[in-house]
Coordinates of C-alpha atoms in Angstrom, one line a residue:
M1 CA 25.6 -50.4 -26.6
K2 CA 27.3 -47.2 -25.2
K3 CA 24.2 -45.1 -25.6
A4 CA 22.1 -47.8 -23.3
V5 CA 24.6 -47.8 -20.8
I6 CA 24.4 -44.2 -20.3
L7 CA 20.7 -44.1 -20.4
F8 CA 20.7 -47.0 -17.8
N9 CA 23.0 -45.0 -15.7
L10 CA 20.8 -42.0 -15.9
L11 CA 17.8 -44.0 -14.8
I12 CA 19.4 -45.7 -12.0
F13 CA 20.7 -42.1 -10.8
S14 CA 17.3 -40.8 -11.1
L15 CA 15.6 -43.5 -9.3
F16 CA 18.2 -42.8 -6.6
C17 CA 17.4 -39.1 -6.4
Y18 CA 13.7 -39.9 -6.5
A19 CA 14.0 -42.3 -3.3
Q20 CA 16.2 -39.9 -1.6
Q21 CA 13.9 -37.2 -1.9
N22 CA 10.7 -39.3 -0.7
E23 CA 13.1 -40.3 2.3
Y24 CA 13.5 -36.6 2.9
I25 CA 9.9 -35.8 2.7
V26 CA 9.0 -38.7 5.1
A27 CA 11.9 -37.5 7.6
E28 CA 10.7 -33.8 7.4
N29 CA 6.9 -34.9 8.2
Y30 CA 8.1 -36.6 11.3
F31 CA 10.2 -33.9 12.3
R32 CA 7.1 -31.5 12.0
N33 CA 5.0 -33.5 14.0
N34 CA 7.4 -33.8 16.6
E35 CA 8.1 -37.7 16.2
Y36 CA 11.9 -37.5 16.7
E37 CA 12.9 -40.8 17.1
K38 CA 11.0 -41.9 13.8
A39 CA 12.8 -38.8 11.9
I40 CA 16.1 -40.2 12.9
Q41 CA 16.0 -43.3 11.3
F42 CA 15.5 -41.4 8.1
Y43 CA 18.0 -38.7 8.4
K44 CA 20.5 -41.0 9.4
K45 CA 20.2 -42.9 6.3
L46 CA 20.1 -39.5 4.3
H47 CA 23.2 -38.4 6.0
D48 CA 25.0 -41.8 5.2
K49 CA 24.1 -41.3 1.7
S50 CA 25.1 -37.3 1.4
P51 CA 27.4 -36.7 4.0
Y52 CA 28.1 -32.8 2.9
N53 CA 24.6 -32.2 3.0
T54 CA 24.3 -29.6 5.8
T55 CA 20.7 -29.9 6.1
Y56 CA 20.3 -33.4 6.6
L57 CA 23.1 -33.2 9.4
K58 CA 21.4 -30.2 11.1
R59 CA 18.3 -32.1 11.5
L60 CA 19.6 -35.2 12.7
V61 CA 21.4 -33.3 15.4
T62 CA 18.3 -31.3 16.2
C63 CA 16.8 -34.7 16.6
Y64 CA 19.1 -36.1 18.8
Q65 CA 19.0 -32.7 21.1
E66 CA 15.1 -33.0 21.3
T67 CA 15.5 -36.6 22.5
N68 CA 18.0 -35.6 25.0
Q69 CA 20.8 -37.5 23.3
F70 CA 23.6 -34.7 23.5
L71 CA 26.5 -36.8 23.6
V72 CA 25.3 -38.8 20.8
A73 CA 25.1 -35.3 18.5
D74 CA 28.5 -34.1 20.0
A75 CA 30.0 -37.7 18.9
L76 CA 28.6 -37.3 15.5
L77 CA 29.8 -33.7 15.3
S78 CA 33.5 -34.5 16.4
K79 CA 33.6 -37.3 13.8
E80 CA 32.4 -34.7 11.2
I81 CA 34.7 -31.9 12.3
K82 CA 37.7 -34.5 12.4
K83 CA 37.0 -36.0 8.7
K84 CA 36.1 -32.2 7.4
P85 CA 38.4 -30.1 9.1
T86 CA 38.0 -27.3 6.7
L87 CA 34.0 -27.0 7.1
V88 CA 34.4 -25.0 10.0
F89 CA 30.8 -24.0 10.1
L90 CA 30.2 -27.6 11.6
N91 CA 31.9 -26.1 15.0
I92 CA 29.0 -23.7 15.3
I93 CA 26.5 -26.8 15.2
K94 CA 28.8 -28.4 18.1
G95 CA 29.0 -24.9 19.9
Y96 CA 25.2 -24.8 20.1
N97 CA 24.8 -28.6 21.2
F98 CA 26.8 -27.4 24.0
E99 CA 24.6 -24.4 24.3
R100 CA 21.7 -26.6 24.7
Q101 CA 23.3 -28.4 27.7
Q102 CA 23.8 -25.1 29.4
K103 CA 27.8 -25.4 28.7
D104 CA 28.3 -22.0 27.6
I105 CA 32.3 -22.0 28.0
E106 CA 32.5 -24.7 25.5
A107 CA 29.9 -23.4 23.1
N108 CA 31.8 -20.2 23.3
K109 CA 35.0 -22.0 22.3
Q110 CA 33.5 -23.6 19.3
Y111 CA 32.1 -20.2 18.2
Q112 CA 35.3 -18.7 18.5
I113 CA 37.1 -21.2 16.6
A114 CA 34.5 -20.8 13.6
L115 CA 35.2 -16.9 13.9
K116 CA 38.9 -17.1 14.0
S117 CA 38.6 -19.1 10.8
L118 CA 37.6 -16.1 9.0
D119 CA 40.8 -14.2 9.8
K120 CA 42.6 -16.6 7.3
K121 CA 40.1 -17.5 4.7
G122 CA 36.4 -16.2 4.1
N123 CA 35.2 -19.3 2.2
Y124 CA 32.7 -20.0 4.2
G125 CA 31.9 -16.6 5.7
S126 CA 28.0 -16.2 4.5
N127 CA 27.6 -20.0 5.8
I128 CA 29.2 -19.4 9.2
A129 CA 27.0 -15.9 9.5
R130 CA 23.9 -17.8 8.2
L131 CA 24.4 -20.2 10.9
F132 CA 24.8 -18.1 13.8
K133 CA 21.8 -16.3 12.8
D134 CA 19.4 -19.4 12.4
Y135 CA 20.8 -20.3 16.2
N136 CA 20.2 -16.6 17.1
K137 CA 23.4 -15.9 17.9
L138 CA 23.1 -12.3 16.2
D139 CA 26.3 -10.8 17.9
F140 CA 28.5 -13.5 16.4
A141 CA 26.4 -13.3 13.0
I142 CA 27.1 -9.5 12.8
E143 CA 30.9 -10.2 13.5
A144 CA 30.7 -13.0 10.9
Y145 CA 29.5 -10.8 8.3
E146 CA 31.7 -7.9 9.3
K147 CA 34.9 -10.0 8.9
T148 CA 33.8 -11.7 5.7
M149 CA 33.6 -8.2 3.7
A150 CA 36.6 -6.8 5.5
N151 CA 38.6 -9.8 3.7
N152 CA 36.8 -9.6 0.6
P153 CA 35.9 -6.1 -0.4
K154 CA 33.9 -7.3 -3.3
A155 CA 31.3 -9.0 -0.8
N156 CA 28.4 -7.3 0.4
Y157 CA 26.2 -8.6 3.0
G158 CA 24.8 -5.0 3.7
F159 CA 21.0 -6.2 3.7
Q160 CA 21.7 -9.1 6.2
L161 CA 23.7 -6.9 8.8
A162 CA 20.6 -4.4 8.6
Q163 CA 18.1 -7.0 9.0
I164 CA 20.1 -8.6 11.9
H165 CA 20.4 -5.2 13.7
G166 CA 16.9 -4.7 13.2
E167 CA 16.0 -8.1 14.8
K168 CA 18.0 -6.8 17.7
G169 CA 16.2 -3.7 17.9
D170 CA 19.1 -1.4 17.2
F171 CA 17.5 0.7 14.5
S172 CA 20.1 3.4 14.4
K173 CA 22.7 0.3 13.0
M174 CA 20.0 -1.0 10.7
F175 CA 19.5 2.3 9.2
T176 CA 23.2 3.0 9.1
S177 CA 23.8 -0.4 7.5
Y178 CA 20.9 0.4 4.7
V179 CA 22.5 3.7 4.0
S180 CA 26.0 2.3 3.6
L181 CA 24.6 -0.1 1.3
V182 CA 23.1 2.4 -1.1
D183 CA 26.6 4.5 -0.6
K184 CA 28.3 1.2 -1.9
N185 CA 25.7 0.5 -4.6
E186 CA 23.0 2.9 -5.9
K187 CA 21.2 0.0 -7.6
H188 CA 20.2 -1.1 -3.8
L189 CA 18.2 2.1 -3.5
N190 CA 14.8 0.7 -4.3
N191 CA 15.2 -2.2 -1.9
V192 CA 16.3 -0.1 0.6
K193 CA 13.3 2.1 0.5
R194 CA 11.1 -1.0 0.6
Y195 CA 13.1 -2.6 3.9
T196 CA 12.9 0.9 5.4
S197 CA 9.3 1.7 4.7
K198 CA 8.5 -1.3 7.2
Y199 CA 10.0 0.6 10.1
I200 CA 9.1 4.5 9.2
T201 CA 5.4 5.9 9.6
D202 CA 3.8 9.1 8.4
N203 CA 4.9 10.9 12.0
P204 CA 7.7 13.0 11.7
E205 CA 8.4 12.8 15.5
N206 CA 8.5 8.7 15.5
E207 CA 11.9 7.5 16.6
N208 CA 12.4 5.4 13.9
N209 CA 11.9 8.3 11.3
I210 CA 14.2 10.4 13.2
L211 CA 17.1 7.7 13.3
F212 CA 16.6 7.3 9.4
K213 CA 17.0 11.0 8.6
K214 CA 20.1 11.1 11.1
A215 CA 21.9 8.4 9.2
L216 CA 20.7 10.3 5.9
L217 CA 22.1 13.4 6.9
R218 CA 25.3 12.1 8.5
K219 CA 26.2 10.3 5.4
S220 CA 25.3 13.6 3.3
V221 CA 27.9 15.3 4.9
S222 CA 30.7 12.7 5.1
N223 CA 30.2 11.8 1.7
P224 CA 27.9 14.3 -0.5
K225 CA 25.6 12.4 -3.3
N226 CA 22.5 13.3 -5.1
I227 CA 21.1 10.1 -3.7
W228 CA 21.0 11.4 -0.1
N229 CA 18.9 14.2 -1.5
D230 CA 16.3 11.5 -3.2
L231 CA 16.2 9.4 0.0
L232 CA 15.3 12.5 2.0
A233 CA 12.8 13.8 -0.4
W234 CA 11.4 10.1 -0.2
L235 CA 11.3 10.2 3.7
F236 CA 9.4 13.7 3.9
V237 CA 6.9 12.6 1.1
K238 CA 6.3 9.6 3.7
Q239 CA 5.7 12.1 6.3
K240 CA 3.7 14.1 4.3
Q241 CA 6.2 16.9 4.5
Y242 CA 5.9 18.1 1.0
Q243 CA 7.4 21.1 1.1
K244 CA 10.5 19.9 2.6
A245 CA 10.4 17.1 0.0
L246 CA 10.2 20.1 -2.7
I247 CA 13.6 21.6 -1.0
Q248 CA 15.4 18.4 -1.8
E249 CA 13.9 18.0 -5.2
K250 CA 14.7 21.5 -6.0
A251 CA 18.5 20.6 -5.1
L252 CA 18.5 17.8 -7.6
L253 CA 16.9 19.9 -10.4
A254 CA 19.8 22.5 -9.8
R255 CA 22.2 19.9 -10.8
N256 CA 20.2 18.1 -13.4
P257 CA 17.7 19.9 -15.6
D258 CA 16.1 16.6 -16.7
H259 CA 14.7 16.0 -13.2
L260 CA 11.2 17.9 -13.6
S261 CA 9.5 14.6 -13.6
K262 CA 10.3 14.1 -10.2
I263 CA 9.1 17.6 -9.5
N264 CA 5.6 16.9 -11.2
Q265 CA 5.4 13.3 -9.5
L266 CA 5.8 15.2 -5.9
G267 CA 3.0 18.0 -7.3
K268 CA 0.6 15.3 -8.0
I269 CA 0.9 13.9 -4.7
A270 CA 1.0 17.2 -2.7
L271 CA -2.4 17.8 -4.8
E272 CA -4.1 14.4 -3.6
N273 CA -3.2 15.2 -0.1
N274 CA -4.7 18.8 -0.5
D275 CA -1.2 20.7 0.3
Y276 CA -2.4 23.1 -2.7
E277 CA 0.6 25.7 -1.9
T278 CA 3.3 22.9 -2.5
A279 CA 1.6 21.3 -5.3
K280 CA 1.3 24.7 -7.1
E281 CA 4.9 25.6 -6.5
C282 CA 5.9 22.3 -8.2
F283 CA 3.4 22.9 -11.3
D284 CA 4.9 26.5 -11.4
L285 CA 8.4 25.2 -11.9
I286 CA 7.3 22.7 -14.5
I287 CA 5.8 25.6 -16.8
E288 CA 8.5 27.8 -16.3
K289 CA 11.4 25.1 -16.9
T290 CA 10.0 22.5 -19.3
N291 CA 10.6 22.3 -22.9
Y292 CA 7.7 19.8 -23.4
P293 CA 4.3 21.7 -24.2
T294 CA 2.1 18.8 -23.1
D295 CA 4.0 18.6 -19.9
K296 CA 3.7 22.5 -19.5
I297 CA -0.3 22.2 -20.6
N298 CA -0.7 19.3 -18.0
A299 CA 0.7 21.5 -15.3
I300 CA -1.2 24.5 -16.0
N301 CA -4.5 22.1 -15.7
N302 CA -3.1 21.1 -12.5
N303 CA -3.0 24.7 -11.6
L304 CA -6.5 25.1 -12.4
K305 CA -7.7 22.2 -10.5
I306 CA -6.2 23.9 -7.4
A307 CA -7.8 27.3 -8.3
I308 CA -11.1 25.3 -8.4
K309 CA -10.5 23.7 -5.2
T310 CA -9.4 26.6 -3.3
K311 CA -12.5 28.3 -4.5
Q312 CA -10.6 31.5 -6.2
P313 CA -12.9 34.2 -7.4
D314 CA -11.4 34.6 -10.9
V315 CA -11.2 30.7 -12.1
S316 CA -13.0 31.6 -15.3
E317 CA -11.0 34.2 -16.2
K318 CA -8.0 31.9 -15.7
F319 CA -9.4 29.4 -18.1
E320 CA -10.0 32.1 -20.6
A321 CA -6.7 33.4 -20.3
I322 CA -5.3 30.0 -21.2
F323 CA -7.4 29.7 -24.1
E324 CA -6.4 33.2 -25.2
E325 CA -2.9 32.3 -25.0
Y326 CA -2.6 28.8 -26.1
G327 CA -5.8 28.6 -28.1
I328 CA -8.7 26.1 -28.1
N329 CA -7.3 23.4 -30.1
K330 CA -6.2 19.6 -29.4
N331 CA -3.4 20.6 -27.3
T332 CA -6.1 22.1 -24.6
F333 CA -8.0 19.4 -25.1
E334 CA -8.0 18.4 -21.4
I335 CA -8.3 22.0 -20.5
Q336 CA -11.6 22.4 -22.2
V337 CA -13.3 19.3 -20.5
A338 CA -12.1 20.6 -17.2
Y339 CA -13.6 23.9 -18.1
A340 CA -17.0 22.1 -19.0
N341 CA -16.9 20.2 -15.4
Y342 CA -16.5 23.7 -14.0
L343 CA -18.9 25.5 -15.4
T344 CA -21.8 22.9 -15.0
F345 CA -20.8 22.1 -11.2
T346 CA -19.7 25.3 -9.9
E347 CA -20.9 28.0 -12.1
N348 CA -24.2 26.3 -12.7
N349 CA -24.0 27.2 -16.6
P350 CA -24.5 23.7 -18.2
E351 CA -25.4 25.4 -21.2
K352 CA -22.1 26.8 -22.0
A353 CA -20.4 23.5 -20.7
V354 CA -22.3 21.7 -23.8
K355 CA -20.9 23.9 -26.6
I356 CA -17.4 23.4 -25.1
L357 CA -17.5 19.9 -25.2
E358 CA -19.1 19.7 -28.5
K359 CA -16.1 21.9 -29.6
A360 CA -13.7 19.6 -27.6
M361 CA -15.2 16.6 -29.5
T362 CA -13.9 17.9 -32.8
F363 CA -10.3 17.9 -31.2
S364 CA -10.6 14.3 -29.8
N365 CA -8.0 12.5 -32.1
S366 CA -8.8 9.2 -30.5
K367 CA -11.5 7.0 -29.4
F368 CA -10.4 7.3 -26.0
K369 CA -10.7 11.0 -26.0
K370 CA -14.3 10.7 -27.4
A371 CA -15.2 8.4 -24.9
E372 CA -13.9 11.1 -22.3
V373 CA -16.2 13.8 -24.0
K374 CA -19.0 11.7 -23.9
L375 CA -18.7 10.7 -20.4
Q376 CA -18.6 14.4 -19.7
L377 CA -21.6 15.3 -22.0
G378 CA -23.6 12.5 -20.2
E379 CA -22.9 14.1 -16.5
V380 CA -23.8 17.4 -18.0
L381 CA -27.1 16.0 -19.2
V382 CA -27.7 14.1 -16.0
Y383 CA -27.2 17.6 -14.2
T384 CA -29.8 19.3 -16.4
G385 CA -32.3 16.3 -15.8
N386 CA -32.1 15.2 -19.3
F387 CA -31.6 11.6 -18.4
N388 CA -32.7 9.6 -21.3
K389 CA -30.0 11.5 -23.7
A390 CA -27.2 11.0 -21.0
L391 CA -28.1 7.2 -21.3
I392 CA -27.3 7.2 -24.8
Y393 CA -23.9 8.7 -24.3
F394 CA -22.8 6.2 -21.4
S395 CA -24.3 3.3 -23.3
Q396 CA -22.0 4.4 -26.3
V397 CA -19.0 4.3 -24.5
Q398 CA -20.2 1.1 -22.6
N399 CA -20.5 -0.8 -25.7
Q400 CA -17.4 0.5 -27.2
F401 CA -15.1 -0.3 -24.3
K402 CA -16.7 -3.7 -23.0
N403 CA -13.7 -5.1 -21.2
H404 CA -12.1 -1.4 -20.6
F405 CA -12.2 0.7 -17.4
L406 CA -14.3 3.3 -19.5
G407 CA -16.9 0.7 -20.1
Q408 CA -17.0 0.2 -16.5
E409 CA -17.1 3.7 -15.3
A410 CA -19.7 4.2 -18.2
R411 CA -21.9 1.2 -16.8
F412 CA -21.7 2.8 -13.1
K413 CA -23.1 5.8 -14.8
V414 CA -25.9 4.1 -16.7
A415 CA -26.9 2.4 -13.2
Q416 CA -26.4 5.6 -11.3
T417 CA -28.6 7.8 -14.0
S418 CA -31.2 5.0 -13.8
Y419 CA -31.4 5.3 -10.3
F420 CA -31.9 8.8 -10.4
K421 CA -34.7 8.6 -12.8
N422 CA -36.1 5.8 -10.3
D423 CA -35.7 3.1 -12.7
F424 CA -34.3 0.8 -9.9
K425 CA -34.6 -2.7 -11.5
W426 CA -32.3 -1.7 -14.5
A427 CA -29.9 0.2 -12.3
K428 CA -29.6 -2.9 -9.9
A429 CA -29.3 -5.1 -13.2
Q430 CA -26.2 -2.8 -13.9
L431 CA -24.8 -2.9 -10.5
K432 CA -25.0 -6.6 -9.8
I433 CA -22.3 -7.1 -13.0
L434 CA -20.1 -4.2 -11.6
K435 CA -19.6 -5.6 -8.1
G436 CA -17.6 -8.4 -9.1
S437 CA -15.9 -7.4 -12.3
A438 CA -14.9 -3.8 -12.2
T439 CA -12.1 -1.9 -10.6
Q440 CA -12.0 -1.9 -6.7
L441 CA -13.2 1.9 -6.8
I442 CA -16.2 1.4 -8.9
A443 CA -16.9 -2.1 -7.2
N444 CA -17.2 -0.5 -3.9
D445 CA -19.7 2.4 -5.3
A446 CA -21.8 -0.5 -7.3
A447 CA -21.9 -2.5 -4.0
N448 CA -23.0 0.4 -1.8
L449 CA -25.5 1.7 -4.4
F450 CA -26.9 -1.8 -5.0
L451 CA -27.5 -2.2 -1.3
T452 CA -29.0 1.2 -1.0
I453 CA -31.6 0.2 -3.4
S454 CA -31.9 -3.5 -2.5
D455 CA -32.8 -2.5 1.1
N456 CA -35.0 0.2 0.3
E457 CA -36.8 -0.9 -3.2
P458 CA -40.5 0.2 -3.0
K459 CA -42.8 -3.0 -2.4
D460 CA -46.3 -3.3 -3.2
S461 CA -46.8 0.1 -4.1
I462 CA -45.8 1.4 -0.7
S463 CA -43.6 4.1 -0.6
T464 CA -40.4 3.7 1.3
G465 CA -38.5 6.8 0.6
L466 CA -36.2 5.5 -1.8
K467 CA -37.6 8.0 -4.6
E468 CA -37.1 10.9 -2.4
Y469 CA -33.7 9.6 -1.3
A470 CA -32.8 9.3 -5.1
K471 CA -33.9 12.9 -5.4
A472 CA -31.6 14.1 -2.7
D473 CA -28.8 12.1 -3.7
L474 CA -29.3 13.7 -7.2
L475 CA -29.2 17.3 -5.7
A476 CA -25.8 16.2 -4.0
F477 CA -24.5 15.0 -7.2
Q478 CA -25.3 18.2 -8.5
N479 CA -23.5 20.1 -6.0
K480 CA -26.7 21.5 -4.5
D481 CA -25.6 20.5 -1.1
K482 CA -27.9 22.9 0.7
E483 CA -31.1 21.8 -1.0
A484 CA -29.9 18.1 -0.6
I485 CA -29.4 18.5 3.2
T486 CA -33.0 20.0 3.5
F487 CA -34.5 17.5 1.1
L488 CA -32.9 14.6 3.2
K489 CA -34.3 16.3 6.4
T490 CA -37.9 15.7 4.9
V491 CA -37.0 12.0 4.1
I492 CA -35.5 11.7 7.8
I493 CA -38.7 12.9 9.3
K494 CA -41.5 11.2 6.8
Y495 CA -39.9 7.9 6.8
K496 CA -38.8 7.7 10.6
G497 CA -38.2 4.2 11.6
Q498 CA -38.2 3.0 8.2
P499 CA -34.6 1.5 6.6
I500 CA -34.2 4.6 4.7
E501 CA -33.5 6.7 7.8
D502 CA -30.3 5.7 8.7
E503 CA -29.4 6.0 5.0
A504 CA -30.1 9.6 4.9
L505 CA -28.8 10.2 8.1
F506 CA -25.3 8.9 6.9
K507 CA -25.8 10.9 3.4
Q508 CA -26.5 14.1 5.1
A509 CA -23.9 13.7 7.7
S510 CA -21.4 13.3 4.6
L511 CA -23.1 16.8 3.3
F512 CA -22.4 18.5 6.8
I513 CA -18.6 17.5 6.8
K514 CA -18.3 18.9 3.3
Q515 CA -19.9 22.1 4.6
Q516 CA -17.3 21.6 7.7
K517 CA -20.5 21.6 10.1
Y518 CA -18.5 18.8 11.9
E519 CA -20.6 18.8 15.1
D520 CA -23.9 18.5 13.0
A521 CA -22.5 15.2 11.4
I522 CA -21.5 13.9 14.7
L523 CA -25.1 14.4 15.8
N524 CA -26.2 12.5 12.8
Y525 CA -24.0 9.8 13.4
N526 CA -25.0 9.2 16.9
K527 CA -28.6 8.9 15.7
I528 CA -27.5 6.3 13.4
V529 CA -25.9 4.2 16.3
T530 CA -29.1 4.7 18.5
L531 CA -31.2 3.4 15.9
D532 CA -29.4 -0.1 15.5
K533 CA -26.1 -0.7 16.9
K534 CA -25.5 -3.6 14.8
G535 CA -26.6 -1.8 11.5
I536 CA -24.7 -1.8 8.3
Y537 CA -23.3 1.7 8.9
V538 CA -21.9 1.3 12.5
D539 CA -18.4 0.9 11.6
D540 CA -18.5 3.3 9.0
V541 CA -20.0 5.9 11.5
Y542 CA -17.4 5.0 14.1
Y543 CA -14.4 5.4 11.6
Q544 CA -15.8 8.8 10.3
M545 CA -16.5 10.1 13.7
A546 CA -12.7 9.0 14.7
E547 CA -11.3 10.8 11.9
L548 CA -13.2 14.0 12.6
Y549 CA -12.0 14.0 16.3
N550 CA -8.7 13.3 15.1
T551 CA -8.0 15.5 11.9
K552 CA -10.8 18.3 12.7
L553 CA -11.9 18.8 16.3
N554 CA -8.4 18.1 18.0
N555 CA -9.8 15.7 20.3
P556 CA -7.7 12.8 20.2
E557 CA -9.2 11.2 23.2
K558 CA -12.4 11.0 21.7
A559 CA -10.8 9.7 18.2
K560 CA -8.9 6.7 20.4
E561 CA -12.4 5.9 21.7
Y562 CA -14.2 5.5 18.4
Y563 CA -11.0 3.8 16.8
Q564 CA -11.1 1.3 19.7
K565 CA -15.0 0.7 19.0
I566 CA -13.9 -0.7 15.7
I567 CA -11.0 -2.8 16.8
F568 CA -12.8 -4.5 19.5
D569 CA -16.4 -4.7 18.0
H570 CA -15.9 -4.7 14.5
A571 CA -13.0 -7.1 13.6
S572 CA -14.3 -7.9 10.0
S573 CA -14.4 -4.0 9.2
I574 CA -12.5 -2.6 6.2
Y575 CA -11.6 0.0 8.4
L576 CA -9.9 -2.2 11.1
I577 CA -6.2 -1.9 10.2
D578 CA -6.3 1.9 9.7
A579 CA -8.1 2.2 12.9
R580 CA -5.2 0.2 14.6
K581 CA -2.8 1.9 13.2
K582 CA -4.1 5.1 14.2
F583 CA -5.3 4.6 17.4
R584 CA -1.5 3.0 18.4
Q585 CA -0.1 6.5 17.0
L586 CA -2.5 8.4 19.2
R587 CA -1.5 6.3 22.1
G588 CA 2.1 7.1 21.4
D589 CA 3.2 3.5 20.6
Q590 CA 6.4 3.0 18.8
L591 CA 5.2 1.2 15.7

């Protein structure tokens, strides 16, 4: 019997909660549709049932205010304050009711009552501060948070304070608050980086960047800690000042020998952003100081990449010297694969590359490494024009790694190789699968090649220039840029007025950029726009031209002109966000 009574009471309580929730949903619906009179009826019931629920009370008061029933709202609040004098945050609601009537003196009195209550007790400090913020009384909110933290050293509202300073546009105080937050508890570091990154840019001269840097430097003087070097390094990386970031990382390394992983990470970022000098300095440090052979070999491999990218004359000798010192074995596997790639695409020595890869295959102690060698062997075979044998290697990897990135990469190489050998139907079949299921980078490449084939496929045995274009594409793949440019010139002349013309002009422009012939590239881009101002390449053309003027030709006015064309004429372009950001930076906006 007792159990039955308990169950019955639980059922009644559940039904009550369900009914109350439904009433709240209806009330909210009326409130959001500005039907305040109807909403009042429901909020009054809800408030009567749950008098300590501040949400219901605030909504009811707002409904009275929106229907100009300020006196009714005041009477309700006065009654609540009298019944619950300890709930001092009610004075803020009452003060805001006065403010809505433009009775600022009375409003301020109520606000001060709430603030003064914090001198004695801080139980409602966060509620009071939050209410002030909700009513956009930001200075009062700051004072409330500061008083609450002064009365309770364990309380930490640094994030809230920083955000309020940011809303006020007082970025100096905002950054100081974030830095103080980390000073109190370093566990907040990642969150502070996340919030701060919304305000800083990659421009070191940006005012916010300077303010954040000053806040860090002030704190590093008053209270030296490793964390300030970490944050300064992070800021310098954001600003693409990798050498300055390295100085901070070196300071941390001097205090902690285990800090090499951060140096390695910085080296990779610098390498990706073509700061080869800083990248090499990072990798040299790892080679010198690491106790882990794998890390040393990886750093050596990265230094070899830098030597290749900077076209140093003795790259082959560097590879051979590494093999002499560390041997040709499983430890130098990645370097062997890199050497084969260099021999093929830079030294035009694919025969030696094949021998190196076949030997590397014997050291590949996992199916993933074997797949890596097979993909590289396939590329060497494509380079030599041995397409069918290359397809065998690519297909093996594709079948073995069906749902893996390696399998997707292999499928793209199958499609690309089929395209090079003019088997356009099979290439399209593979590309169609990749467009929707691959990683973003492969999917984009697949979509672009699919469009090239679809738009220019030969029809009724009439040549459209696709075969010749594929030949030029193969020459570009083989790093035979001069031959590719010459071949594309023939395609442009022979197929003038046909869809393949703009494809060939665009491809040729990218090769001109690779050869640093920027004016020739711009000439090609202008021809593409002249051919069709609504063509599929136009937004690509405008963005590439903007980038050339911005980063290579030192002509910011021209760069702005082409970024603007994307902003106003190509709102659906994938370049829109980047173009808008760079245009505003060139214009000197405070982002």
